[in-house]
């Protein structure tokens, strides 16, 4: 759980012989809403586990106290159900203080029959912290190939056209005051949540832009409007964005909630994507970059660099210096094309690993 998350759909959705129970419909007026998942209330409402033969926790338990998570684990164990936990985040990317998330996650890991994580580095940390041996199953693609592949191919064609000396090199004028054929670095700020750097990163990033490279910053329009209020927690971020909007080589792009297709179309217009995470462990944004063939610039936090798995630009989000960001941008913009994913083979391998793990834990629980 949650069944509706992109990761879960790709990692488990095609697993042979595995039926993933649908997320409950919490609000008929808002059928897309599935947070928080009621299964986490199993200690108070045992019926929420009815119909399950195994419980697999991925995300969405940060609203529960450590004690409530411990109660959930006890409820699952009391029903005789195997518990599988995938540790996506040792450091919750949206919480400033890591202590509560680590305590919650510790209850889950210590009570689990099997633990999964995405990188060897995270598995080593789990072993050090809680003595559990986590199986490493790499992150599958984030979105279906039918959504991302047309945009990846379009990006690849455009990149080839921009190569010096290409006979069809683009001419004319492009957006944000740059020649068409110039390159664009993107940053996605989302809803300006606590784990997203803005005021500490963007001014330095703007000063690090190579000649002829523009910067586009995407941000939820409602979040930016709210943050302009002087008493808002992200007011300094809004001020930084508004100041940058005055530069001709920078576009601040407010937007409403995007569909998957709209998001992919926007990202495919970039030549590199700077991830603005202050902290974290792994990132679905890296997998979307891989889906789209988009080189990332990665903050040196958690195991993001290991998750990407090849050389690219990186920077220290605690101290994002202009010279370091300039080198990181140059590395990403000059990187060779991101290898295309073997979409079906990846999904099949990840699903097979989950199937084998589920069967093993169920058999052990029944023996």
mmCIF file of C-alpha atoms in Angstrom:
data_model
loop_
_atom_site.group_PDB
_atom_site.id
_atom_site.type_symbol
_atom_site.label_atom_id
_atom_site.label_comp_id
_atom_site.label_asym_id
_atom_site.label_seq_id
_atom_site.Cartn_x
_atom_site.Cartn_y
_atom_site.Cartn_z
ATOM 1 C CA UNK A 1 0.000 0.000 0.000
ATOM 2 C CA UNK A 2 -0.790 2.425 -1.407
ATOM 3 C CA UNK A 3 -1.772 0.466 -4.521
ATOM 4 C CA UNK A 4 -2.331 3.570 -6.638
ATOM 5 C CA UNK A 5 1.226 4.903 -6.429
ATOM 6 C CA UNK A 6 3.268 4.828 -9.646
ATOM 7 C CA UNK A 7 6.043 2.821 -7.992
ATOM 8 C CA UNK A 8 3.656 0.165 -6.702
ATOM 9 C CA UNK A 9 1.891 -0.173 -10.046
ATOM 10 C CA UNK A 10 5.162 -0.837 -11.864
ATOM 11 C CA UNK A 11 6.887 -2.877 -9.162
ATOM 12 C CA UNK A 12 4.022 -5.151 -8.170
ATOM 13 C CA UNK A 13 1.151 -4.624 -10.598
ATOM 14 C CA UNK A 14 2.334 -7.274 -13.065
ATOM 15 C CA UNK A 15 3.611 -9.758 -10.460
ATOM 16 C CA UNK A 16 2.430 -13.250 -11.401
ATOM 17 C CA UNK A 17 -0.173 -14.694 -9.075
ATOM 18 C CA UNK A 18 -0.338 -11.525 -6.970
ATOM 19 C CA UNK A 19 -3.599 -9.616 -6.530
ATOM 20 C CA UNK A 20 -3.061 -6.109 -5.203
ATOM 21 C CA UNK A 21 -6.115 -4.900 -3.320
ATOM 22 C CA UNK A 22 -7.384 -1.540 -4.521
ATOM 23 C CA UNK A 23 -6.963 1.503 -2.323
ATOM 24 C CA UNK A 24 -10.219 2.271 -0.521
ATOM 25 C CA UNK A 25 -12.421 5.020 -1.898
ATOM 26 C CA UNK A 26 -12.189 7.473 0.971
ATOM 27 C CA UNK A 27 -14.290 10.257 -0.540
ATOM 28 C CA UNK A 28 -16.769 9.592 -3.397
ATOM 29 C CA UNK A 29 -16.688 13.301 -4.228
ATOM 30 C CA UNK A 30 -12.912 13.073 -4.711
ATOM 31 C CA UNK A 31 -12.200 9.576 -6.069
ATOM 32 C CA UNK A 32 -8.513 10.340 -6.640
ATOM 33 C CA UNK A 33 -7.880 10.834 -2.929
ATOM 34 C CA UNK A 34 -6.144 7.910 -1.248
ATOM 35 C CA UNK A 35 -4.162 9.495 1.601
ATOM 36 C CA UNK A 36 -3.989 8.520 4.364
ATOM 37 C CA UNK A 37 -4.419 4.778 3.832
ATOM 38 C CA UNK A 38 -6.881 3.325 6.378
ATOM 39 C CA UNK A 39 -4.946 0.042 6.657
ATOM 40 C CA UNK A 40 -2.515 1.900 8.896
ATOM 41 C CA UNK A 41 -5.359 2.158 11.425
ATOM 42 C CA UNK A 42 -5.463 -1.623 11.850
ATOM 43 C CA UNK A 43 -4.893 -1.374 15.601
ATOM 44 C CA UNK A 44 -8.102 0.659 15.975
ATOM 45 C CA UNK A 45 -10.049 -0.880 13.065
ATOM 46 C CA UNK A 46 -9.035 -4.524 12.525
ATOM 47 C CA UNK A 47 -11.490 -4.899 9.643
ATOM 48 C CA UNK A 48 -9.269 -2.786 7.375
ATOM 49 C CA UNK A 49 -7.012 -5.836 6.952
ATOM 50 C CA UNK A 50 -9.836 -8.132 5.836
ATOM 51 C CA UNK A 51 -9.112 -9.868 2.545
ATOM 52 C CA UNK A 52 -5.318 -9.540 2.775
ATOM 53 C CA UNK A 53 -2.887 -12.453 2.870
ATOM 54 C CA UNK A 54 0.153 -10.204 3.163
ATOM 55 C CA UNK A 55 0.673 -6.520 3.966
ATOM 56 C CA UNK A 56 3.289 -4.481 2.090
ATOM 57 C CA UNK A 57 3.987 -0.924 3.285
ATOM 58 C CA UNK A 58 5.610 1.584 0.942
ATOM 59 C CA UNK A 59 4.620 5.177 1.718
ATOM 60 C CA UNK A 60 2.207 7.374 3.548
ATOM 61 C CA UNK A 61 2.711 6.653 7.239
ATOM 62 C CA UNK A 62 4.157 10.020 8.275
ATOM 63 C CA UNK A 63 0.798 11.166 9.649
ATOM 64 C CA UNK A 64 0.925 8.395 12.274
ATOM 65 C CA UNK A 65 2.902 8.756 15.495
ATOM 66 C CA UNK A 66 5.715 6.268 16.192
ATOM 67 C CA UNK A 67 3.492 4.649 18.798
ATOM 68 C CA UNK A 68 0.644 4.278 16.313
ATOM 69 C CA UNK A 69 2.997 2.681 13.779
ATOM 70 C CA UNK A 70 4.157 0.241 16.455
ATOM 71 C CA UNK A 71 0.483 -0.548 17.130
ATOM 72 C CA UNK A 72 -0.094 -1.159 13.418
ATOM 73 C CA UNK A 73 2.796 -3.639 13.316
ATOM 74 C CA UNK A 74 1.380 -5.459 16.333
ATOM 75 C CA UNK A 75 -2.059 -5.611 14.711
ATOM 76 C CA UNK A 76 -0.644 -7.101 11.510
ATOM 77 C CA UNK A 77 1.380 -9.646 13.441
ATOM 78 C CA UNK A 78 -1.618 -10.453 15.639
ATOM 79 C CA UNK A 79 -3.589 -11.404 12.541
ATOM 80 C CA UNK A 80 -0.811 -13.756 11.467
ATOM 81 C CA UNK A 81 -0.198 -11.738 8.299
ATOM 82 C CA UNK A 82 3.320 -11.453 6.860
ATOM 83 C CA UNK A 83 4.590 -7.883 6.762
ATOM 84 C CA UNK A 84 6.843 -6.584 3.963
ATOM 85 C CA UNK A 85 8.310 -3.076 4.108
ATOM 86 C CA UNK A 86 10.032 -1.160 1.322
ATOM 87 C CA UNK A 87 12.252 1.550 2.774
ATOM 88 C CA UNK A 88 12.074 4.299 0.185
ATOM 89 C CA UNK A 89 13.023 7.054 2.615
ATOM 90 C CA UNK A 90 15.343 6.851 5.576
ATOM 91 C CA UNK A 91 15.061 10.627 5.631
ATOM 92 C CA UNK A 92 11.591 11.874 4.806
ATOM 93 C CA UNK A 93 12.088 14.509 2.084
ATOM 94 C CA UNK A 94 9.187 16.613 3.385
ATOM 95 C CA UNK A 95 10.094 16.750 7.081
ATOM 96 C CA UNK A 96 12.797 19.010 8.485
ATOM 97 C CA UNK A 97 13.450 16.826 11.557
ATOM 98 C CA UNK A 98 14.376 13.216 10.675
ATOM 99 C CA UNK A 99 13.890 11.767 14.162
ATOM 100 C CA UNK A 100 10.188 10.849 14.047
ATOM 101 C CA UNK A 101 10.394 9.289 10.581
ATOM 102 C CA UNK A 102 13.352 7.156 11.618
ATOM 103 C CA UNK A 103 11.470 5.992 14.705
ATOM 104 C CA UNK A 104 8.383 5.081 12.668
ATOM 105 C CA UNK A 105 10.465 3.315 10.045
ATOM 106 C CA UNK A 106 12.393 1.458 12.726
ATOM 107 C CA UNK A 107 9.163 -0.031 14.088
ATOM 108 C CA UNK A 108 8.239 -1.193 10.588
ATOM 109 C CA UNK A 109 11.661 -2.654 9.770
ATOM 110 C CA UNK A 110 12.070 -4.490 13.073
ATOM 111 C CA UNK A 111 8.569 -5.952 12.775
ATOM 112 C CA UNK A 112 8.823 -6.955 9.112
ATOM 113 C CA UNK A 113 9.223 -10.445 7.720
ATOM 114 C CA UNK A 114 11.061 -8.990 4.723
ATOM 115 C CA UNK A 115 12.599 -5.609 3.978
ATOM 116 C CA UNK A 116 13.282 -4.116 0.541
ATOM 117 C CA UNK A 117 15.168 -0.991 -0.413
ATOM 118 C CA UNK A 118 16.441 0.536 -3.658
ATOM 119 C CA UNK A 119 20.221 0.858 -3.265
ATOM 120 C CA UNK A 120 23.097 -0.957 -1.584
ATOM 121 C CA UNK A 121 23.938 2.176 0.379
ATOM 122 C CA UNK A 122 20.473 2.282 1.907
ATOM 123 C CA UNK A 123 20.645 -1.462 2.646
ATOM 124 C CA UNK A 124 23.924 -0.923 4.519
ATOM 125 C CA UNK A 125 22.380 1.868 6.568
ATOM 126 C CA UNK A 126 19.329 -0.261 7.402
ATOM 127 C CA UNK A 127 21.650 -3.039 8.574
ATOM 128 C CA UNK A 128 23.630 -0.630 10.752
ATOM 129 C CA UNK A 129 20.568 0.979 12.281
ATOM 130 C CA UNK A 130 18.277 -1.971 12.879
ATOM 131 C CA UNK A 131 20.199 -5.159 12.136
ATOM 132 C CA UNK A 132 17.881 -6.078 9.239
ATOM 133 C CA UNK A 133 19.101 -7.453 5.925
ATOM 134 C CA UNK A 134 17.243 -5.582 3.200
ATOM 135 C CA UNK A 135 16.915 -7.009 -0.301
ATOM 136 C CA UNK A 136 17.914 -4.453 -2.933
ATOM 137 C CA UNK A 137 15.432 -4.194 -5.800
ATOM 138 C CA UNK A 138 16.170 -1.208 -8.066
ATOM 139 C CA UNK A 139 13.468 1.365 -8.713
ATOM 140 C CA UNK A 140 11.390 0.536 -11.806
ATOM 141 C CA UNK A 141 10.335 3.148 -14.348
ATOM 142 C CA UNK A 142 8.006 5.774 -12.927
ATOM 143 C CA UNK A 143 5.552 6.180 -15.804
ATOM 144 C CA UNK A 144 4.373 3.886 -18.607
ATOM 145 C CA UNK A 145 6.568 3.828 -21.696
ATOM 146 C CA UNK A 146 3.541 4.838 -23.784
ATOM 147 C CA UNK A 147 3.503 8.151 -21.893
ATOM 148 C CA UNK A 148 7.216 8.906 -21.756
ATOM 149 C CA UNK A 149 8.742 7.332 -24.867
ATOM 150 C CA UNK A 150 7.373 9.828 -27.448
ATOM 151 C CA UNK A 151 8.829 12.664 -25.387
ATOM 152 C CA UNK A 152 12.163 10.879 -24.894
ATOM 153 C CA UNK A 153 12.510 10.396 -28.647
ATOM 154 C CA UNK A 154 11.526 14.015 -29.280
ATOM 155 C CA UNK A 155 14.177 15.155 -26.784
ATOM 156 C CA UNK A 156 16.782 12.977 -28.460
ATOM 157 C CA UNK A 157 15.972 14.383 -31.902
ATOM 158 C CA UNK A 158 16.117 17.946 -30.614
ATOM 159 C CA UNK A 159 19.454 17.317 -28.900
ATOM 160 C CA UNK A 160 20.906 16.006 -32.159
ATOM 161 C CA UNK A 161 19.632 19.045 -34.041
ATOM 162 C CA UNK A 162 21.399 21.301 -31.557
ATOM 163 C CA UNK A 163 24.796 19.729 -32.147
ATOM 164 C CA UNK A 164 27.275 22.208 -33.683
ATOM 165 C CA UNK A 165 27.549 21.787 -37.424
ATOM 166 C CA UNK A 166 24.316 19.833 -37.852
ATOM 167 C CA UNK A 167 22.841 20.839 -41.231
ATOM 168 C CA UNK A 168 19.368 21.250 -39.744
ATOM 169 C CA UNK A 169 20.439 23.153 -36.648
ATOM 170 C CA UNK A 170 17.547 25.217 -35.358
ATOM 171 C CA UNK A 171 17.385 28.891 -36.248
ATOM 172 C CA UNK A 172 15.255 31.787 -35.133
ATOM 173 C CA UNK A 173 14.094 32.945 -31.724
ATOM 174 C CA UNK A 174 12.938 30.911 -28.762
ATOM 175 C CA UNK A 175 11.337 31.519 -25.349
ATOM 176 C CA UNK A 176 12.726 33.412 -22.336
ATOM 177 C CA UNK A 177 14.863 35.721 -24.444
ATOM 178 C CA UNK A 178 17.269 33.162 -25.925
ATOM 179 C CA UNK A 179 17.998 31.922 -29.447
ATOM 180 C CA UNK A 180 16.156 28.783 -30.458
ATOM 181 C CA UNK A 181 18.745 26.045 -30.271
ATOM 182 C CA UNK A 182 19.983 27.417 -26.951
ATOM 183 C CA UNK A 183 19.612 25.109 -23.996
ATOM 184 C CA UNK A 184 17.256 25.156 -21.022
ATOM 185 C CA UNK A 185 17.861 23.979 -17.472
ATOM 186 C CA UNK A 186 14.709 23.174 -15.534
ATOM 187 C CA UNK A 187 13.871 23.067 -11.841
ATOM 188 C CA UNK A 188 10.575 21.770 -10.431
ATOM 189 C CA UNK A 189 9.593 23.402 -7.143
ATOM 190 C CA UNK A 190 6.193 21.739 -6.795
ATOM 191 C CA UNK A 191 4.216 23.165 -3.894
ATOM 192 C CA UNK A 192 7.274 24.630 -2.124
ATOM 193 C CA UNK A 193 7.184 21.983 0.586
ATOM 194 C CA UNK A 194 9.738 22.073 3.386
ATOM 195 C CA UNK A 195 12.199 19.749 1.661
ATOM 196 C CA UNK A 196 12.435 21.893 -1.474
ATOM 197 C CA UNK A 197 15.264 24.410 -1.645
ATOM 198 C CA UNK A 198 14.499 27.725 -3.292
ATOM 199 C CA UNK A 199 15.960 30.816 -1.657
ATOM 200 C CA UNK A 200 19.216 29.003 -0.817
ATOM 201 C CA UNK A 201 19.662 27.393 -4.236
ATOM 202 C CA UNK A 202 18.062 29.399 -7.041
ATOM 203 C CA UNK A 203 20.072 32.655 -6.849
ATOM 204 C CA UNK A 204 23.334 30.678 -6.970
ATOM 205 C CA UNK A 205 21.982 28.456 -9.739
ATOM 206 C CA UNK A 206 21.013 31.515 -11.770
ATOM 207 C CA UNK A 207 24.523 32.932 -11.411
ATOM 208 C CA UNK A 208 26.001 29.581 -12.458
ATOM 209 C CA UNK A 209 24.176 29.404 -15.801
ATOM 210 C CA UNK A 210 26.568 28.967 -18.735
ATOM 211 C CA UNK A 211 26.354 31.468 -21.581
ATOM 212 C CA UNK A 212 23.375 30.815 -23.820
ATOM 213 C CA UNK A 213 21.600 28.635 -21.248
ATOM 214 C CA UNK A 214 18.220 29.671 -19.839
ATOM 215 C CA UNK A 215 16.571 28.611 -16.579
ATOM 216 C CA UNK A 216 12.905 27.637 -16.222
ATOM 217 C CA UNK A 217 11.507 27.209 -12.705
ATOM 218 C CA UNK A 218 8.189 25.382 -12.481
ATOM 219 C CA UNK A 219 6.080 25.987 -9.362
ATOM 220 C CA UNK A 220 2.474 25.384 -8.393
ATOM 221 C CA UNK A 221 0.638 28.650 -8.895
ATOM 222 C CA UNK A 222 -1.434 28.336 -5.730
ATOM 223 C CA UNK A 223 1.678 27.657 -3.633
ATOM 224 C CA UNK A 224 3.521 30.661 -5.019
ATOM 225 C CA UNK A 225 0.534 32.945 -4.463
ATOM 226 C CA UNK A 226 0.157 31.731 -0.881
ATOM 227 C CA UNK A 227 3.884 32.095 -0.173
ATOM 228 C CA UNK A 228 3.801 35.765 -1.136
ATOM 229 C CA UNK A 229 1.978 36.476 2.147
ATOM 230 C CA UNK A 230 4.550 37.989 4.552
ATOM 231 C CA UNK A 231 3.720 35.544 7.359
ATOM 232 C CA UNK A 232 3.961 32.426 5.158
ATOM 233 C CA UNK A 233 6.660 29.867 6.042
ATOM 234 C CA UNK A 234 8.004 29.966 2.456
ATOM 235 C CA UNK A 235 7.803 33.734 2.024
ATOM 236 C CA UNK A 236 11.551 34.020 1.372
ATOM 237 C CA UNK A 237 11.211 31.437 -1.382
ATOM 238 C CA UNK A 238 8.469 33.505 -3.035
ATOM 239 C CA UNK A 239 10.627 36.630 -2.824
ATOM 240 C CA UNK A 240 13.538 34.778 -4.435
ATOM 241 C CA UNK A 241 11.323 33.550 -7.272
ATOM 242 C CA UNK A 242 9.863 36.989 -7.887
ATOM 243 C CA UNK A 243 13.335 38.574 -7.996
ATOM 244 C CA UNK A 244 14.582 35.978 -10.472
ATOM 245 C CA UNK A 245 11.570 36.580 -12.719
ATOM 246 C CA UNK A 246 13.054 39.983 -13.565
ATOM 247 C CA UNK A 247 16.002 38.381 -15.377
ATOM 248 C CA UNK A 248 15.625 37.878 -19.150
ATOM 249 C CA UNK A 249 17.285 34.464 -19.091
ATOM 250 C CA UNK A 250 14.971 33.082 -16.399
ATOM 251 C CA UNK A 251 11.307 32.113 -16.643
ATOM 252 C CA UNK A 252 9.249 31.453 -13.515
ATOM 253 C CA UNK A 253 6.484 29.189 -14.768
ATOM 254 C CA UNK A 254 3.488 28.921 -12.372
ATOM 255 C CA UNK A 255 1.151 26.074 -13.252
ATOM 256 C CA UNK A 256 -1.880 24.171 -12.038
ATOM 257 C CA UNK A 257 -1.837 20.462 -11.213
ATOM 258 C CA UNK A 258 -0.392 18.738 -14.288
ATOM 259 C CA UNK A 259 -1.433 15.472 -15.851
ATOM 260 C CA UNK A 260 1.322 12.926 -16.476
ATOM 261 C CA UNK A 261 1.355 13.867 -20.139
ATOM 262 C CA UNK A 262 1.585 17.590 -19.377
ATOM 263 C CA UNK A 263 4.405 17.025 -16.909
ATOM 264 C CA UNK A 264 6.377 14.884 -19.367
ATOM 265 C CA UNK A 265 5.855 17.434 -22.134
ATOM 266 C CA UNK A 266 7.242 20.177 -19.896
ATOM 267 C CA UNK A 267 10.247 18.177 -18.702
ATOM 268 C CA UNK A 268 11.060 17.009 -22.226
ATOM 269 C CA UNK A 269 11.647 20.651 -23.170
ATOM 270 C CA UNK A 270 14.642 20.814 -20.812
ATOM 271 C CA UNK A 271 18.236 19.831 -21.473
ATOM 272 C CA UNK A 272 18.942 19.110 -17.797
ATOM 273 C CA UNK A 273 16.860 19.009 -14.632
ATOM 274 C CA UNK A 274 18.200 20.261 -11.306
ATOM 275 C CA UNK A 275 16.678 18.375 -8.381
ATOM 276 C CA UNK A 276 16.145 20.893 -5.547
ATOM 277 C CA UNK A 277 15.981 18.439 -2.626
ATOM 278 C CA UNK A 278 17.364 19.635 0.699
ATOM 279 C CA UNK A 279 17.415 16.064 2.008
ATOM 280 C CA UNK A 280 16.086 12.626 1.186
ATOM 281 C CA UNK A 281 17.165 9.067 0.422
ATOM 282 C CA UNK A 282 15.923 8.108 -3.064
ATOM 283 C CA UNK A 283 13.878 9.996 -5.653
ATOM 284 C CA UNK A 284 11.188 9.149 -8.160
ATOM 285 C CA UNK A 285 12.255 12.274 -10.069
ATOM 286 C CA UNK A 286 15.485 10.494 -10.997
ATOM 287 C CA UNK A 287 13.488 7.648 -12.509
ATOM 288 C CA UNK A 288 11.344 10.079 -14.459
ATOM 289 C CA UNK A 289 14.573 11.650 -15.759
ATOM 290 C CA UNK A 290 15.663 8.177 -16.848
ATOM 291 C CA UNK A 291 12.260 7.547 -18.445
ATOM 292 C CA UNK A 292 12.631 10.759 -20.470
ATOM 293 C CA UNK A 293 16.370 10.523 -21.187
ATOM 294 C CA UNK A 294 16.865 13.775 -19.260
ATOM 295 C CA UNK A 295 20.247 14.363 -17.532
ATOM 296 C CA UNK A 296 19.815 15.341 -13.865
ATOM 297 C CA UNK A 297 21.842 17.553 -11.587
ATOM 298 C CA UNK A 298 21.682 15.698 -8.290
ATOM 299 C CA UNK A 299 21.917 17.040 -4.739
ATOM 300 C CA UNK A 300 24.470 15.027 -2.802
ATOM 301 C CA UNK A 301 22.019 13.672 -0.231
ATOM 302 C CA UNK A 302 21.026 10.158 0.742
ATOM 303 C CA UNK A 303 21.706 7.651 -2.024
ATOM 304 C CA UNK A 304 20.480 9.659 -5.009
ATOM 305 C CA UNK A 305 23.831 9.553 -6.804
ATOM 306 C CA UNK A 306 24.016 5.779 -6.348
ATOM 307 C CA UNK A 307 20.408 5.442 -7.516
ATOM 308 C CA UNK A 308 21.268 7.240 -10.772
ATOM 309 C CA UNK A 309 24.233 4.934 -11.215
ATOM 310 C CA UNK A 310 26.411 6.928 -13.624
ATOM 311 C CA UNK A 311 28.378 10.160 -13.662
ATOM 312 C CA UNK A 312 26.358 13.337 -13.764
ATOM 313 C CA UNK A 313 26.360 16.780 -12.206
ATOM 314 C CA UNK A 314 26.055 16.893 -8.423
ATOM 315 C CA UNK A 315 26.087 19.599 -5.762
ATOM 316 C CA UNK A 316 25.939 20.101 -1.990
ATOM 317 C CA UNK A 317 22.452 21.419 -1.098
ATOM 318 C CA UNK A 318 23.701 22.597 2.301
ATOM 319 C CA UNK A 319 26.165 24.938 0.600
ATOM 320 C CA UNK A 320 25.276 25.348 -3.088
ATOM 321 C CA UNK A 321 28.238 27.363 -4.357
ATOM 322 C CA UNK A 322 28.201 29.010 -7.769
ATOM 323 C CA UNK A 323 31.423 27.352 -8.956
ATOM 324 C CA UNK A 324 30.197 23.901 -7.913
ATOM 325 C CA UNK A 325 26.829 24.433 -9.608
ATOM 326 C CA UNK A 326 28.553 25.680 -12.761
ATOM 327 C CA UNK A 327 30.604 22.468 -12.919
ATOM 328 C CA UNK A 328 27.512 20.364 -12.208
ATOM 329 C CA UNK A 329 25.536 22.057 -14.979
ATOM 330 C CA UNK A 330 28.406 21.622 -17.425
ATOM 331 C CA UNK A 331 28.646 17.927 -16.559
ATOM 332 C CA UNK A 332 24.937 17.342 -17.088
ATOM 333 C CA UNK A 333 24.697 19.400 -20.274
ATOM 334 C CA UNK A 334 27.697 17.655 -21.827
ATOM 335 C CA UNK A 335 26.779 14.143 -20.676
ATOM 336 C CA UNK A 336 26.241 11.441 -23.316
ATOM 337 C CA UNK A 337 22.612 10.502 -24.014
ATOM 338 C CA UNK A 338 20.886 8.721 -21.149
ATOM 339 C CA UNK A 339 20.519 5.047 -22.159
ATOM 340 C CA UNK A 340 16.995 4.034 -23.095
ATOM 341 C CA UNK A 341 15.213 1.830 -20.570
ATOM 342 C CA UNK A 342 14.184 -1.717 -21.357
ATOM 343 C CA UNK A 343 10.717 -1.007 -20.012
ATOM 344 C CA UNK A 344 9.113 -4.450 -20.189
ATOM 345 C CA UNK A 345 12.230 -6.299 -19.030
ATOM 346 C CA UNK A 346 12.697 -3.967 -16.046
ATOM 347 C CA UNK A 347 9.085 -4.298 -14.939
ATOM 348 C CA UNK A 348 9.202 -8.080 -15.339
ATOM 349 C CA UNK A 349 12.405 -8.398 -13.305
ATOM 350 C CA UNK A 350 11.131 -6.196 -10.476
ATOM 351 C CA UNK A 351 7.740 -7.959 -10.446
ATOM 352 C CA UNK A 352 9.437 -11.382 -10.395
ATOM 353 C CA UNK A 353 11.585 -10.336 -7.435
ATOM 354 C CA UNK A 354 8.477 -9.236 -5.527
ATOM 355 C CA UNK A 355 6.604 -12.420 -6.435
ATOM 356 C CA UNK A 356 9.440 -14.614 -5.124
ATOM 357 C CA UNK A 357 9.694 -12.575 -1.931
ATOM 358 C CA UNK A 358 5.937 -12.699 -1.304
ATOM 359 C CA UNK A 359 5.780 -16.440 -1.840
ATOM 360 C CA UNK A 360 8.704 -17.011 0.480
ATOM 361 C CA UNK A 361 7.268 -14.908 3.303
ATOM 362 C CA UNK A 362 3.793 -16.450 2.993
ATOM 363 C CA UNK A 363 5.218 -19.971 3.000
ATOM 364 C CA UNK A 364 7.331 -19.193 6.043
ATOM 365 C CA UNK A 365 4.343 -17.727 7.863
ATOM 366 C CA UNK A 366 2.258 -20.839 7.114
ATOM 367 C CA UNK A 367 4.913 -23.349 8.136
#
